[in-house]
Coordinates of C-alpha atoms in Angstrom, one line a residue:
Chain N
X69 CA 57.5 -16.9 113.1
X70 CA 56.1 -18.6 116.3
X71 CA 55.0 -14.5 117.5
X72 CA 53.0 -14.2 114.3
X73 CA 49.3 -13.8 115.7
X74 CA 48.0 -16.6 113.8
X75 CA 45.1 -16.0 116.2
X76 CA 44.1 -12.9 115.1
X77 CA 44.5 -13.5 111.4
X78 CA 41.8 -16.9 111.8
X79 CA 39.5 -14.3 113.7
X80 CA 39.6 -12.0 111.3
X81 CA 39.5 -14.2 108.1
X82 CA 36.2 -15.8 109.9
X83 CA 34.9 -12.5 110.6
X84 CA 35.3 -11.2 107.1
X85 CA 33.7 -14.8 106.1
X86 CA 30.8 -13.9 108.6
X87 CA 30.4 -10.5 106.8
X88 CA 30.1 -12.0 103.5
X89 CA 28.1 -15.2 103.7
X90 CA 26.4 -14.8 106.9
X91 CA 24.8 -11.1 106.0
X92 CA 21.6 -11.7 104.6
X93 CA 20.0 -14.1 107.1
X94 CA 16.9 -13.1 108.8
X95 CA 17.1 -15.5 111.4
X96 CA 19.9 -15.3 115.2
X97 CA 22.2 -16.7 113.3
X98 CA 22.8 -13.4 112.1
X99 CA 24.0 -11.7 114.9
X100 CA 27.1 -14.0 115.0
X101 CA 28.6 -11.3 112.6
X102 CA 28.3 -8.7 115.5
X103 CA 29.8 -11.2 117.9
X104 CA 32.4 -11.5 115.7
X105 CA 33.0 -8.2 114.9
X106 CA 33.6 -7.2 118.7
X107 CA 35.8 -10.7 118.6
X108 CA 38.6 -8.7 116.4
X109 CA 38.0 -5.5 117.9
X110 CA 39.1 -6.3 121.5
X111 CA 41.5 -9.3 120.5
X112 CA 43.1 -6.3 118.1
X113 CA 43.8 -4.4 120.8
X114 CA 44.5 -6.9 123.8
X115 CA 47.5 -7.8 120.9
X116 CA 48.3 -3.9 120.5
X117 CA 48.4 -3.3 124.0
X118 CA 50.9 -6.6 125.0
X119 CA 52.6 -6.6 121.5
X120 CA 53.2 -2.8 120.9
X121 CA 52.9 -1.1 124.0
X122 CA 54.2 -3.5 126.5
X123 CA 51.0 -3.3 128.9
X124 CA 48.7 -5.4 130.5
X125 CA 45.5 -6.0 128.4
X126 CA 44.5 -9.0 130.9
X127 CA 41.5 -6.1 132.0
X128 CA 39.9 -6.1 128.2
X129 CA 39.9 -9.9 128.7
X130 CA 37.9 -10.1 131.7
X131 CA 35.4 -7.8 130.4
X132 CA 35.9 -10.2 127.0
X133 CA 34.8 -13.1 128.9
X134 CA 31.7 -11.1 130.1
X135 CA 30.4 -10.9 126.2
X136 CA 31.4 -14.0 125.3
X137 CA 29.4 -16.0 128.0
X138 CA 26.3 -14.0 127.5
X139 CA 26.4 -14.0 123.8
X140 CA 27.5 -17.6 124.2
X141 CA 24.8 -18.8 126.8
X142 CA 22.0 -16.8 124.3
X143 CA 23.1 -18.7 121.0
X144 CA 22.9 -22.3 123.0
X145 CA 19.7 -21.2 123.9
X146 CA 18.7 -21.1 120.7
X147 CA 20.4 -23.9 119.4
X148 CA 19.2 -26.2 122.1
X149 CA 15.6 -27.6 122.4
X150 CA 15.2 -29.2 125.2
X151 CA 12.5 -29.7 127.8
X152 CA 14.5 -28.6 131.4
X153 CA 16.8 -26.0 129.3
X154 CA 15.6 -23.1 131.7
X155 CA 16.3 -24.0 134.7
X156 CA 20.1 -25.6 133.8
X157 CA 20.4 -21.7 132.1
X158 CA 19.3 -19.8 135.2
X159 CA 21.9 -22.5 136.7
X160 CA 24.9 -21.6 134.4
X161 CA 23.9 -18.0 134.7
X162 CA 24.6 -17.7 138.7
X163 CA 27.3 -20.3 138.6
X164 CA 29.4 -18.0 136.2
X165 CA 28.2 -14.1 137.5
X166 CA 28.9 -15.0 141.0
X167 CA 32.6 -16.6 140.0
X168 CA 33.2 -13.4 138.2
X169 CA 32.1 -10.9 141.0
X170 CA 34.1 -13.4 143.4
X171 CA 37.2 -12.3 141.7
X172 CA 36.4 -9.1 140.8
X173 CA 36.3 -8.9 144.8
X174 CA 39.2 -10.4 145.2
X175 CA 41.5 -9.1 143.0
X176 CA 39.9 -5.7 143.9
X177 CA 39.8 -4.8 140.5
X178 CA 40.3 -5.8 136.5
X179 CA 43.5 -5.6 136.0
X180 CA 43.7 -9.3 136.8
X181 CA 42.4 -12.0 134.4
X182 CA 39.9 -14.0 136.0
X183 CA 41.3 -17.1 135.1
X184 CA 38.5 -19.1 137.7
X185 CA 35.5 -17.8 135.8
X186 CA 37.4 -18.1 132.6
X187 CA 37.3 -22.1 133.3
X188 CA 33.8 -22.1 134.7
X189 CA 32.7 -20.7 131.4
X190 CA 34.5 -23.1 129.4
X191 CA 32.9 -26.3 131.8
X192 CA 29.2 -24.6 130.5
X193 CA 30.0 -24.4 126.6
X194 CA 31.4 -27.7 127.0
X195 CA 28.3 -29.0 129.1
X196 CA 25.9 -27.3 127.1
X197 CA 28.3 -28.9 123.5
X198 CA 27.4 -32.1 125.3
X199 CA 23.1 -31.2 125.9
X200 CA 23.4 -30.3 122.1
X201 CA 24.8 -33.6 120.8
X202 CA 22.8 -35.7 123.4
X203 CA 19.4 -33.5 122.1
X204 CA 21.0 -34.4 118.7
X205 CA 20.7 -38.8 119.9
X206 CA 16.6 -38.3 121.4
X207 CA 15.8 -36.0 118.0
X208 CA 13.8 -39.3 115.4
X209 CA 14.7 -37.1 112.2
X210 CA 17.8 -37.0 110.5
X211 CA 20.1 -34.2 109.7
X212 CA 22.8 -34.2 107.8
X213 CA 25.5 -33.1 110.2
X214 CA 28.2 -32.3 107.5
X215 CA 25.8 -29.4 106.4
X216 CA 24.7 -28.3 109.4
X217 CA 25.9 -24.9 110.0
X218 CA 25.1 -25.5 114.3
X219 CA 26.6 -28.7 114.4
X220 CA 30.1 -27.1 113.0
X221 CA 29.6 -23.9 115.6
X222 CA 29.0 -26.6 118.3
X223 CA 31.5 -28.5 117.4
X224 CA 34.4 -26.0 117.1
X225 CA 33.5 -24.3 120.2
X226 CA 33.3 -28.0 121.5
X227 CA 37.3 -29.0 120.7
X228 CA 38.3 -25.6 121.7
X229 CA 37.2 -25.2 125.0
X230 CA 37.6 -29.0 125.7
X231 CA 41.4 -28.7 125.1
X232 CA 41.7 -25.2 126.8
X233 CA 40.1 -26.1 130.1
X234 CA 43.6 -27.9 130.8
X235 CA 45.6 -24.5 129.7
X236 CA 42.9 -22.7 131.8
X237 CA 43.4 -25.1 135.0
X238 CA 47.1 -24.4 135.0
X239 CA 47.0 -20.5 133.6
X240 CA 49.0 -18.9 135.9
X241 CA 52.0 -21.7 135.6
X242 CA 51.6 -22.5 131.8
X243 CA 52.0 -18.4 131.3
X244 CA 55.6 -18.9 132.5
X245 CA 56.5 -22.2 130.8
X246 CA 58.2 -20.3 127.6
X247 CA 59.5 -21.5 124.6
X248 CA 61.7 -18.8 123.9
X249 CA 62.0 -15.1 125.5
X250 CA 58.8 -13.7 124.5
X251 CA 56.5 -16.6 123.7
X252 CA 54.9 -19.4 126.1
X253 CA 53.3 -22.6 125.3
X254 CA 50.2 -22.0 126.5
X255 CA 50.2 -19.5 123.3
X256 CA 51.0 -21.7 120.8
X257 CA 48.4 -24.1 121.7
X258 CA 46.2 -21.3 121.9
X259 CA 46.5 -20.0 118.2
X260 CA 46.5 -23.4 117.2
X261 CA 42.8 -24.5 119.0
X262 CA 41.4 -20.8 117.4
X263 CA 42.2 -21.6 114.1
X264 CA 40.9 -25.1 114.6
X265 CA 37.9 -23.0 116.2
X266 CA 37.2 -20.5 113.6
X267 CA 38.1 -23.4 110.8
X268 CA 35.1 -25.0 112.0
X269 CA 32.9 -21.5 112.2
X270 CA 34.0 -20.5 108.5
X271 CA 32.5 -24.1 107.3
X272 CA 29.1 -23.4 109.2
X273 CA 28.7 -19.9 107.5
X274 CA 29.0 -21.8 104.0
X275 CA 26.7 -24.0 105.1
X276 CA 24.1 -21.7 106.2
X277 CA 25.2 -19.2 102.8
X278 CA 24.6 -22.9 100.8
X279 CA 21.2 -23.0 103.1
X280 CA 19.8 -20.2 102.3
X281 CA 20.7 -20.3 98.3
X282 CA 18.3 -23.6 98.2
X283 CA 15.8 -21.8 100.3
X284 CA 16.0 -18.6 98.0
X285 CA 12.7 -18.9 95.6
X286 CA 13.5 -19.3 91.6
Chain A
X228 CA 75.8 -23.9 137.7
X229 CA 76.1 -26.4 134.6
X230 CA 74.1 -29.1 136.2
X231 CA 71.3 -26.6 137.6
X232 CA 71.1 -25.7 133.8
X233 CA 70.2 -29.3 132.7
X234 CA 68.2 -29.7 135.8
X235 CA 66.4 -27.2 134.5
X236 CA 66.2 -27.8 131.0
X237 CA 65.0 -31.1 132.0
X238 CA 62.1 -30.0 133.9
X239 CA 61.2 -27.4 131.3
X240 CA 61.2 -30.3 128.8
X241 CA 59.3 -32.8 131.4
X242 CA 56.7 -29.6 131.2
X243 CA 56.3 -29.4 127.7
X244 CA 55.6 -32.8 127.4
X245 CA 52.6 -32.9 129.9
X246 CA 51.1 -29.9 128.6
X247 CA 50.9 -31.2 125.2
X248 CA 50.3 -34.8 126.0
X249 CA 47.2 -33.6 127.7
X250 CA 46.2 -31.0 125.2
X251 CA 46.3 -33.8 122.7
X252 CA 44.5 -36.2 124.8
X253 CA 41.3 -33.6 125.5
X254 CA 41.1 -32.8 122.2
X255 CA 41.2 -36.6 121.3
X256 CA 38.3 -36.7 123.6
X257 CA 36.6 -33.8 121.9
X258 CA 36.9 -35.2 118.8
X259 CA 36.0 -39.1 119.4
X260 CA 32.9 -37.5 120.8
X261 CA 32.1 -35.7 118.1
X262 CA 33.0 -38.7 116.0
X263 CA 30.7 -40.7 117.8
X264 CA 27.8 -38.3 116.9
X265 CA 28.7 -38.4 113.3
X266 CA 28.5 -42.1 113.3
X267 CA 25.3 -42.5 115.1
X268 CA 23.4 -40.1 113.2
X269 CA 24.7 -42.2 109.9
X270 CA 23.3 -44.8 111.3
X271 CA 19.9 -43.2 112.0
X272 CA 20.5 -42.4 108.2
X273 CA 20.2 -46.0 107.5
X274 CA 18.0 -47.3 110.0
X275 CA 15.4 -44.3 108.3
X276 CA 16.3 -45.5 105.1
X277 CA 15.3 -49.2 105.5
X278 CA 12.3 -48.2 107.6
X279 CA 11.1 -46.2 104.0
X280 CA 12.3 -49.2 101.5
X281 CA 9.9 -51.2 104.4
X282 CA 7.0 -49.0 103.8
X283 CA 7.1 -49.3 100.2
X284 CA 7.4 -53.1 100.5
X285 CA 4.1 -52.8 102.5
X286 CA 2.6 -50.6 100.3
X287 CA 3.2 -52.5 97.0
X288 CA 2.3 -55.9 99.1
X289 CA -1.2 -54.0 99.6
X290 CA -1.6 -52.9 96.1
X291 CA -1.1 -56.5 95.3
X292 CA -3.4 -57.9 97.7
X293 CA -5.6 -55.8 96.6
X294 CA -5.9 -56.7 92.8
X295 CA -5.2 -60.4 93.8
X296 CA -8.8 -59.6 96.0
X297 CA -10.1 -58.4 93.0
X298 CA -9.2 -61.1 90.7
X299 CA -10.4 -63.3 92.8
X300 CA -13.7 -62.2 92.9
X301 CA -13.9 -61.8 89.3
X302 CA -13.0 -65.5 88.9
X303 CA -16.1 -66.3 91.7
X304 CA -18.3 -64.1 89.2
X305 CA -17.3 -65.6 85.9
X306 CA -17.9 -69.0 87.8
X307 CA -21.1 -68.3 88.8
X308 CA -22.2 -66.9 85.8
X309 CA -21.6 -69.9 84.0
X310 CA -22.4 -72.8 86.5
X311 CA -25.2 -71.4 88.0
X312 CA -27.1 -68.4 86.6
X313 CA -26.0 -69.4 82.8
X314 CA -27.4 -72.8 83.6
X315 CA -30.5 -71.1 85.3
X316 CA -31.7 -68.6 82.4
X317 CA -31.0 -71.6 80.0
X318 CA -32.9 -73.9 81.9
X319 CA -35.9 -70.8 81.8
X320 CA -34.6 -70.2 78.1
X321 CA -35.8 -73.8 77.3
X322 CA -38.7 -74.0 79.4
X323 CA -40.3 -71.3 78.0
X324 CA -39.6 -72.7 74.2
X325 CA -41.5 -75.9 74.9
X326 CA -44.6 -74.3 75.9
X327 CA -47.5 -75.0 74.1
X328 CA -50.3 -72.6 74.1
X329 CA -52.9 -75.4 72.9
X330 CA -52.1 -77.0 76.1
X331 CA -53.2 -74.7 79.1
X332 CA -52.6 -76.5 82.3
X333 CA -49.4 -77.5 80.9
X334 CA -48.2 -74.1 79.7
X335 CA -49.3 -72.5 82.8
X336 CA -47.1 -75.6 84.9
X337 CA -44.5 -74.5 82.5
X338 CA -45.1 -70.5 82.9
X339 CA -44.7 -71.3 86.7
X340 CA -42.0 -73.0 86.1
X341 CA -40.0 -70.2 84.1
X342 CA -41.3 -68.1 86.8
X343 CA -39.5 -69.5 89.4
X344 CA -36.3 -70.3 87.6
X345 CA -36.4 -66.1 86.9
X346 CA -36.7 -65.6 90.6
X347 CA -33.7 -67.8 91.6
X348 CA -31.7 -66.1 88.9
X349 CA -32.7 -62.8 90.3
X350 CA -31.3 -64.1 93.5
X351 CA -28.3 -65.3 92.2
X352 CA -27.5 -61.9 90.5
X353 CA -28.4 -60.4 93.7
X354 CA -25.8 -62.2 95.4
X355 CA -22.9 -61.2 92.6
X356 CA -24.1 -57.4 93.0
X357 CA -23.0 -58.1 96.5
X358 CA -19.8 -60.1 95.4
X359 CA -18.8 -57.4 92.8
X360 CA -18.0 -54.5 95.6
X361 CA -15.2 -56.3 95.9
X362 CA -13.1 -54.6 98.2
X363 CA -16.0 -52.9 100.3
X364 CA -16.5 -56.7 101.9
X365 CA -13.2 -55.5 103.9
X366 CA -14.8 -52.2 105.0
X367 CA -17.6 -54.2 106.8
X368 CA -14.8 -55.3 108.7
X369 CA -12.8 -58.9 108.5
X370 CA -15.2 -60.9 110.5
X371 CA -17.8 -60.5 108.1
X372 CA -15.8 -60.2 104.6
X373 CA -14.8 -64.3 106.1
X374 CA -18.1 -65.0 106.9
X375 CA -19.4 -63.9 103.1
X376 CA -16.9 -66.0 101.4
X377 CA -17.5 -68.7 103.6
X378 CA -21.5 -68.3 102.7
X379 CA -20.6 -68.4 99.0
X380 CA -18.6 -71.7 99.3
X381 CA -21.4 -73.4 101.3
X382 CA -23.5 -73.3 98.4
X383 CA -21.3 -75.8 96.3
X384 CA -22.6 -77.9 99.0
X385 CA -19.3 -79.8 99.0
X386 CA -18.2 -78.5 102.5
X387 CA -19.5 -78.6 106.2
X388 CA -17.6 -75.4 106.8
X389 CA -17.9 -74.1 110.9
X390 CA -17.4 -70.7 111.5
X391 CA -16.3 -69.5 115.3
X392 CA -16.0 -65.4 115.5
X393 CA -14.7 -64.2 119.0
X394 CA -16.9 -61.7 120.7
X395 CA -14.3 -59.5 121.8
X396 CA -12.7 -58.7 118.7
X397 CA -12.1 -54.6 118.8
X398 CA -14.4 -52.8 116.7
X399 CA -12.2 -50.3 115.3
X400 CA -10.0 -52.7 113.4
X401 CA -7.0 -52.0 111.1
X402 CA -7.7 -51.8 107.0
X403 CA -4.6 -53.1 106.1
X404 CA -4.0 -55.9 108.1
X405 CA -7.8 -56.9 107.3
X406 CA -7.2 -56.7 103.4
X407 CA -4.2 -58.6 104.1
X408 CA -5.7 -61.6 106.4
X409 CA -8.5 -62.0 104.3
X410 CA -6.3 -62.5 101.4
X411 CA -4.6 -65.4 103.4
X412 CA -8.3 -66.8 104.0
X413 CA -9.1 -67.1 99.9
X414 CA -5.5 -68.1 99.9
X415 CA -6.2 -71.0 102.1
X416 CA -9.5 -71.6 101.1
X417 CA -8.5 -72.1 97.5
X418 CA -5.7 -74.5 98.6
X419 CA -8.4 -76.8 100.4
X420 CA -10.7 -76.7 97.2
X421 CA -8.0 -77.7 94.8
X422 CA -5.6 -80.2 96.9
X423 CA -7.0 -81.0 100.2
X424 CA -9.7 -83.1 99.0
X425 CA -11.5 -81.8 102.2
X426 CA -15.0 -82.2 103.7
X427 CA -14.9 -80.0 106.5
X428 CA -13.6 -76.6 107.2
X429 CA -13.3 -75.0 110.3
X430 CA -12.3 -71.2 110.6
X431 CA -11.8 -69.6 114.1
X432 CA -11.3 -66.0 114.5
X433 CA -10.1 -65.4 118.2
X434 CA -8.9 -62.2 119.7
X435 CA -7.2 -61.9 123.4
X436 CA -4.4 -59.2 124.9
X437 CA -4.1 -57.4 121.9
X438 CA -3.4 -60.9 119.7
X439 CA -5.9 -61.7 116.6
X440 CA -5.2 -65.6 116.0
X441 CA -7.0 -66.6 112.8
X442 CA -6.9 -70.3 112.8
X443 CA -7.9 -72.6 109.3
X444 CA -8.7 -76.8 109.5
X445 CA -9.6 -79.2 107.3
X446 CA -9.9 -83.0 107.5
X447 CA -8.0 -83.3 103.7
X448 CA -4.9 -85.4 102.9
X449 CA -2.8 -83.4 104.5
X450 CA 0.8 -83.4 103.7
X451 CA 4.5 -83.4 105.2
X452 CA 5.3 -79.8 106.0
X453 CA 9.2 -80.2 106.4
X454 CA 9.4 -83.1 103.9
X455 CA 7.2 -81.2 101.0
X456 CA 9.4 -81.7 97.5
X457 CA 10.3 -78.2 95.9
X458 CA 7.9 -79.0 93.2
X459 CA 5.0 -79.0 95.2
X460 CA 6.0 -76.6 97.5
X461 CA 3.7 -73.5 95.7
X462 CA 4.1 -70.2 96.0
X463 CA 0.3 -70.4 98.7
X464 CA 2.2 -71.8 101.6
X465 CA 5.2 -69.0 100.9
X466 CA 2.8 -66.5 100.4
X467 CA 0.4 -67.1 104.0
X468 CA 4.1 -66.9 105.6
X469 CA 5.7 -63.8 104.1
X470 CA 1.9 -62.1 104.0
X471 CA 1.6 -62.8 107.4
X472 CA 4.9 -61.3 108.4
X473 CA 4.3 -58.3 106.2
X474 CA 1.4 -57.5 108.6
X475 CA 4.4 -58.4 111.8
X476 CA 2.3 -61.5 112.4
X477 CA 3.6 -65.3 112.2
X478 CA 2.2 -68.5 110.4
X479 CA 2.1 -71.7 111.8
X480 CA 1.4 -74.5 109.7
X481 CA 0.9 -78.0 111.3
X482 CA 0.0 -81.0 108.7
X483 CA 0.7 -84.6 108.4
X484 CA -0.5 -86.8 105.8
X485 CA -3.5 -88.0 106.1
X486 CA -4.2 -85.8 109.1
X487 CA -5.8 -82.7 107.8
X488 CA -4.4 -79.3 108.0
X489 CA -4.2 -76.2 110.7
X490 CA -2.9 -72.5 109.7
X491 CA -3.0 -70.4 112.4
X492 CA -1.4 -66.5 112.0
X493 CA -1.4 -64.6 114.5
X494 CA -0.8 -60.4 114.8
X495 CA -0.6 -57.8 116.9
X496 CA -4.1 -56.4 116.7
X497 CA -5.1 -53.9 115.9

């Protein structure tokens, strides 16, 4: 039970979600779909390749991370209005590429999960979770959070990397505290913060599906 | 070999427990955060809310200044017309009637007479033309919407009624807040006519750092402010103090009996 990909199933049941509500928007939100879509491709495989074939998948990961920054950093970017937003991107940008060339030097290769630019990439979604909600404090009008399809992305991302940036810290030792034979800890947690993490996207995309129904002219 | 076991199983469990104490306590974090979002912007909710209900308070207390503006001037009018220009074109009415054509000096004294009586009528009706735009007095700005009404009570003759205006009073003023403190002048000014038994008025109109101060006298009875029975109260003195907060101004109303009145308001301006 505890070896079922619980995971994989949350990723896929948001990106069939995604597919459905999300597909007629004409505006970035739209491309989450995509995102998504390459989401269940490579986590379908990283789970054939350690699950079924007994090899190290830790190289798709690190290429993973690559997508998910970018598409990540490009999303906030739109999400975000804020006057100095430029230069902190430009910031983020060289902070994470030159972390993930650092260990692509020193591990001389993929094969090894670059756990250090893994973290670094969660302290930017969480800093720039924390420019959205303080953007959210300055902005005079309201918005009703509960039906605001960025402020459940932001916020699911936000309690997912939050709470991984400890598993991340401690990678390489968490890895080896396991539960039984075949399963660690760190995994567990894991599957538990994605479906907390994909919960949360699912709710956005009916809220921008319920958006874009009051929108639509009679 | 047995106790390395439970050493072991020890530390695995030691493990487990900080792993999952700190998951739980970052995502506690994560979430009180997000909490704390939630809970301000409900707030702002409200806060927008009362700032709306607020505006429509203001609105529908300028509405009602407005018509209580207008009601006033239509009681000034209806006065007039039947004190003074009533009086006038019956006096001319009459005049005319006893003339006697036989009698030429005398009919032309008469004819004169009628003459002039027309004139003054023409000049009182004149005056209500003036009165009857009403609202427009506000457009000329406040200094001179007071300084009309004053002019119209001078000529019952029963006041000595002084009249200060401060130079530096801005000249783009605010509609609103005019419409509003000119309504507390009639206010006032009605108060003195019917219960201050009053023979002079004074009405200064000063303006400094962004404060207008509109200050009212009178040398009437005067009356205890914080001893006035609930009977006698009136809705006036209420009125100049919530009117006068409606505009985020303040009333002060100093009186003791036999001692005259003072009412000085004063706003942000403009």
């Amino acid at each position: 039970m505890l070896t079922f990909p619980f995971y994989l199933l949350a990723e896929w049941v948001c990106f069939i979600a995604a597919v459905l509500l999300v597909s007629n928007l004409n505006n970035y939100l739209h491309t989450i779909r995509y995102y998504l879509c390459f989401v269940v491709i490579v986590e379908s495989i990283c789970y054939y390749l350690a699950w079924i074939e007994r090899v190290n998948n830790q190289w798709l990961y690190n290429i993973f991370i690559l997508v998910e920054f970018s598409y990540g950093i490009w999303l906030y970017y739109n999400f975000i209005s804020f006057k100095y937003f430029k230069p902190i991107i430009i910031f983020f940008c060289i902070l994470f590429f030159s972390t993930y060339i650092f260990e692509l030097v020193s591990y001389g290769g993929i094969s090894t999960f670059f756990n250090r630019a893994d973290t670094i990439e969660s302290v930017i979604i969480i800093g720039l979770c924390m420019l959205y909600y303080y953007t959210l404090f300055q902005q005079e009008e309201y918005i009703n959070l509960s039906e605001d399809p960025i402020f459940w992305i932001v916020s699911g991302s936000f309690i997912f990397y939050t709470t991984s940036i400890g598993l991340d810290t401690f990678f390489k030792k968490l890895v080896e505290v396991r539960i039984n034979h075949s399963i660690s800890l760190r995994y567990i947690i894991m599957n538990l913060l994605n479906i907390i993490l994909y919960s949360c996207w699912i709710k956005s995309f009916i809220c921008m599906r319920i958006k874009q129904k009051s929108i639509r002219p009679l | 070999m047995l106790d390395k076991i439970i050493h072991m199983h020890e530390d695995k469990t030691e493990i487990y427990t900080a792993v999952i104490t700190t998951s739980v306590i970052f995502m506690m974090v994560a979430s009180g955060l997000i909490f704390l979002v939630i809970v301000y912007n409900n707030r702002k909710k409200k806060h927008i809310e009362e700032k709306i209900q607020l505006n429509l308070i203001f609105e529908a207390e300028i509405a009602k200044t407005q018509l209580e503006v207008q009601e006033q001037t239509m009681q000034t009018i209806g006065a007039d017309l039947h004190d003074n220009i009533g009086q006038l074109l019956s006096l001319t009415s009459l005049t005319l009637n006893s003339i006697e054509l036989a009698d030429i000096a005398k009919a032309k004294q008469k004819i004169d007479a009628s003459i002039d009586l027309t004139l003054r009528s023409i000049k009182e009706m004149r005056l209500l033309g003036k009165l009857l735009q009403g609202d427009q007095l506000i457009v000329l700005g406040l200094a001179e919407a007071i300084r009309y009404e004053i002019s119209w009570l001078e000529r019952s003759g029963k006041f000595v009624i002084s009249y200060l205006q401060d130079d530096e009073l801005p000249a783009a003023g605010n509609p609103d807040k005019d419409l509003i403190l000119f309504r507390i002048v009639q206010e006032v000014l009605n108060n003195i006519i019917k219960h201050a038994g009053a023979t002079q008025i004074g009405i200064k109109l000063g303006y400094a750092e962004g404060i207008l101060q509109l200050s009212i006298n009178d040398n009437g009875v005067g009356f205890d402010v914080d001893n006035l029975p609930v009977e006698q109260r009136g809705m006036g003195l209420q009125n100049i103090q919530k009117r006068a907060a409606i505009i985020g101004g303040e009333a002060a109303i100093i009186s003791n009996p036999g001692a005259g009145t003072n009412i000085t308001i004063s706003i942000q301006y403009p």
